[in-house]
């Protein structure tokens, strides 16, 4: 894989000339714009989800508010906003009020590292179309999903009743377990690209031609990691078929039963923001982010090709991934909780580990000019043998019963 | 700017630490601990130590305190604790150890770190010969300090296996015939 030189090695060029009021203003405006766009995306996503699922079930779906019912979510939001607030008598009030905001804040902050376009020029200033490009990059995502767990846990605990507590314990156990698998699946990508920065990762996947699309976009060279990431991200966001935090038959609604009105809406918002963030991260890490072929009929160096087209490619890929999530929601029934934990701890983590090692072998092989046609299958076979050996050591269901 | 941020987050760190000790409810204590940890992460960022800041949030705020909360919530110890001390010599020993720790920190503050940076501000770390300070830490970790690094990894694996073995053994005792045996690993 050819490594492309980073045109902006020092990070966002906005900060090249020090920090003055204009720069701070830029950052604030960027933050507001990204926040607004994310809110609009959530509104559209919920509408889109309801429409697509309705279509798959031969229904019409929302069609009253606005053309094609597109304002339905907005109407729901306004209704929730004006509903009466109630706090359970046994609630721990400060924590109860804090929890929804922790969820939403973590969900929004995680989106900050997603590059959703190339660069933008305004006057003398140049900036990335990305809220922040910290050197820790992807680790920021893991940190924020770690903070997001607090929202769920605290909501469940502070409500002061049993069902939300059970729901929150389930949800946080699930998120923590799958965070391990997700982190390990990202390792493969990091080994491939040699950087943590999301922009750096996207830069390694720049579109050159169809050949680069196949061999350089990480969905193919890291396909194992891609699959593991998709499964882990689905579980991480409590999305069906892994939506145990709100399994309504068992838990009456999960960690946010005791929340109503706008506070419930904030949890709902956080959940869908997480959804969109994870899909955007999948696009960034594996699908080349905002890179794609330039549109030939437009002026190649013109502002449309420089600004709009990368954003267009990013949004296109994002909505393809989001469509897939809706599809999952419509077609798969919920798993059983112990099967979910088994899948996470006994399959995904090992698979992610072994895939990271195979990736390491491939990268070293490329550096040392080994014959990859021999090295890669050999590494994969070795990994499978190790996995088989591990699985033989794990006692099966029947043996566990015998032990008991 | 940096100085202002330092004072804000320094104050938050100390306030959070006081909250941990003074809060009556263990869950509130744990939350104050998170505040302290996140503020310390920001202080790390001010020192250009981005990796340490990220690891601080992922490991301490994202995993360890969550574990504390799990224990507090599941074992139901969220009542106020009595102030009678089980160990009478605890307080003077804690004071002495605290004083030693403070002296140690003050002593270390005048030294250099393994990454070659001076203590005060990460001059020369960013954009050096090795690239960003994350790459620099990685290089040092996997060359000079490879042996201690691997030993630490083995130590952690031993700890994990030990914990699993202990958990299994208590689940296999004959008197626990109910299904309440904890699932290992989850």
PDB file of C-alpha atoms in Angstrom, chain A residues 19 24 92 94-95 98 135-136 139-140 142-144 146-147 149-150 153-154 157 165 168-169 172-173 176 179 194 196 338 341-342 345 395 397 400 403-404, chain B residues 1 25 27-28 31 34 38 50-51 54-55 57-58 60-63 65-66 69-70 72-74 78 132 134-135 168 171-172 178-179 181-183 185-186:
ATOM      1  CA  UNK A  19      -5.104  31.387  18.533  1.00  0.00           C
ATOM      2  CA  UNK A  24     -12.064  30.813  18.351  1.00  0.00           C
ATOM      3  CA  UNK A  92     -31.665  10.828  43.399  1.00  0.00           C
ATOM      4  CA  UNK A  94     -29.188  15.749  40.848  1.00  0.00           C
ATOM      5  CA  UNK A  95     -27.993  12.513  39.255  1.00  0.00           C
ATOM      6  CA  UNK A  98     -27.662  14.917  34.976  1.00  0.00           C
ATOM      7  CA  UNK A 135      -3.509  13.110  17.559  1.00  0.00           C
ATOM      8  CA  UNK A 136      -5.238  10.451  19.676  1.00  0.00           C
ATOM      9  CA  UNK A 139      -8.959   6.647  21.061  1.00  0.00           C
ATOM     10  CA  UNK A 140     -11.252   9.633  21.536  1.00  0.00           C
ATOM     11  CA  UNK A 142     -13.361   4.818  22.832  1.00  0.00           C
ATOM     12  CA  UNK A 143     -13.042   7.422  25.571  1.00  0.00           C
ATOM     13  CA  UNK A 144     -16.398   8.962  24.698  1.00  0.00           C
ATOM     14  CA  UNK A 146     -16.755   4.981  27.930  1.00  0.00           C
ATOM     15  CA  UNK A 147     -18.251   8.253  29.179  1.00  0.00           C
ATOM     16  CA  UNK A 149     -21.923   4.391  29.694  1.00  0.00           C
ATOM     17  CA  UNK A 150     -22.328   6.759  32.655  1.00  0.00           C
ATOM     18  CA  UNK A 153     -25.830   3.610  34.402  1.00  0.00           C
ATOM     19  CA  UNK A 154     -26.738   6.751  36.285  1.00  0.00           C
ATOM     20  CA  UNK A 157     -29.597   3.856  39.319  1.00  0.00           C
ATOM     21  CA  UNK A 165     -31.580  -0.539  37.365  1.00  0.00           C
ATOM     22  CA  UNK A 168     -28.960  -0.114  32.973  1.00  0.00           C
ATOM     23  CA  UNK A 169     -26.813  -2.927  34.369  1.00  0.00           C
ATOM     24  CA  UNK A 172     -23.664  -1.074  30.516  1.00  0.00           C
ATOM     25  CA  UNK A 173     -22.381  -4.652  30.774  1.00  0.00           C
ATOM     26  CA  UNK A 176     -18.391  -2.529  28.158  1.00  0.00           C
ATOM     27  CA  UNK A 179     -16.144  -2.033  23.608  1.00  0.00           C
ATOM     28  CA  UNK A 194       0.102   3.594  10.974  1.00  0.00           C
ATOM     29  CA  UNK A 196      -4.476   7.146  15.086  1.00  0.00           C
ATOM     30  CA  UNK A 338     -26.542 -14.962  27.407  1.00  0.00           C
ATOM     31  CA  UNK A 341     -22.478 -12.254  26.024  1.00  0.00           C
ATOM     32  CA  UNK A 342     -21.168 -15.528  24.596  1.00  0.00           C
ATOM     33  CA  UNK A 345     -16.571 -12.739  24.880  1.00  0.00           C
ATOM     34  CA  UNK A 395     -15.905 -26.111  28.269  1.00  0.00           C
ATOM     35  CA  UNK A 397     -22.638 -26.022  27.646  1.00  0.00           C
ATOM     36  CA  UNK A 400     -20.584 -26.670  32.379  1.00  0.00           C
ATOM     37  CA  UNK A 403     -19.451 -29.171  36.664  1.00  0.00           C
ATOM     38  CA  UNK A 404     -22.468 -27.762  38.418  1.00  0.00           C
TER      39      UNK A 404
ATOM     40  CA  UNK B   1      -5.096  30.839  27.870  1.00  0.00           C
ATOM     41  CA  UNK B  25     -23.505   8.802  49.053  1.00  0.00           C
ATOM     42  CA  UNK B  27     -22.395   6.921  44.027  1.00  0.00           C
ATOM     43  CA  UNK B  28     -21.872  10.670  44.364  1.00  0.00           C
ATOM     44  CA  UNK B  31     -19.073  10.685  40.250  1.00  0.00           C
ATOM     45  CA  UNK B  34     -14.879  10.881  37.526  1.00  0.00           C
ATOM     46  CA  UNK B  38     -11.415  13.966  33.638  1.00  0.00           C
ATOM     47  CA  UNK B  50      -2.501  13.481  24.550  1.00  0.00           C
ATOM     48  CA  UNK B  51      -1.987   9.744  24.820  1.00  0.00           C
ATOM     49  CA  UNK B  54      -6.898   9.533  26.383  1.00  0.00           C
ATOM     50  CA  UNK B  55      -5.747   6.505  28.344  1.00  0.00           C
ATOM     51  CA  UNK B  57     -10.273   8.688  30.338  1.00  0.00           C
ATOM     52  CA  UNK B  58     -10.587   5.253  28.712  1.00  0.00           C
ATOM     53  CA  UNK B  60      -9.912   5.167  34.689  1.00  0.00           C
ATOM     54  CA  UNK B  61     -13.112   7.028  33.872  1.00  0.00           C
ATOM     55  CA  UNK B  62     -14.372   4.525  31.303  1.00  0.00           C
ATOM     56  CA  UNK B  63     -13.580   1.251  33.025  1.00  0.00           C
ATOM     57  CA  UNK B  65     -14.987   3.844  38.019  1.00  0.00           C
ATOM     58  CA  UNK B  66     -17.697   2.048  36.038  1.00  0.00           C
ATOM     59  CA  UNK B  69     -20.338   1.870  40.260  1.00  0.00           C
ATOM     60  CA  UNK B  70     -21.277  -1.669  39.323  1.00  0.00           C
ATOM     61  CA  UNK B  72     -21.929  -0.062  44.530  1.00  0.00           C
ATOM     62  CA  UNK B  73     -25.173  -0.542  42.621  1.00  0.00           C
ATOM     63  CA  UNK B  74     -25.293  -4.321  42.555  1.00  0.00           C
ATOM     64  CA  UNK B  78     -25.272   2.796  48.817  1.00  0.00           C
ATOM     65  CA  UNK B 132       3.924  13.015  17.356  1.00  0.00           C
ATOM     66  CA  UNK B 134       2.174   9.077  20.583  1.00  0.00           C
ATOM     67  CA  UNK B 135       4.602   7.604  18.078  1.00  0.00           C
ATOM     68  CA  UNK B 168     -15.056 -20.348  39.222  1.00  0.00           C
ATOM     69  CA  UNK B 171     -19.258 -20.950  41.909  1.00  0.00           C
ATOM     70  CA  UNK B 172     -18.470 -24.662  42.204  1.00  0.00           C
ATOM     71  CA  UNK B 178     -29.054 -22.347  42.585  1.00  0.00           C
ATOM     72  CA  UNK B 179     -28.633 -20.808  39.163  1.00  0.00           C
ATOM     73  CA  UNK B 181     -23.632 -18.727  39.961  1.00  0.00           C
ATOM     74  CA  UNK B 182     -22.036 -15.762  38.217  1.00  0.00           C
ATOM     75  CA  UNK B 183     -21.285 -16.265  34.579  1.00  0.00           C
ATOM     76  CA  UNK B 185     -16.312 -13.338  32.006  1.00  0.00           C
ATOM     77  CA  UNK B 186     -19.446 -11.283  31.855  1.00  0.00           C
TER      78      UNK B 186
END
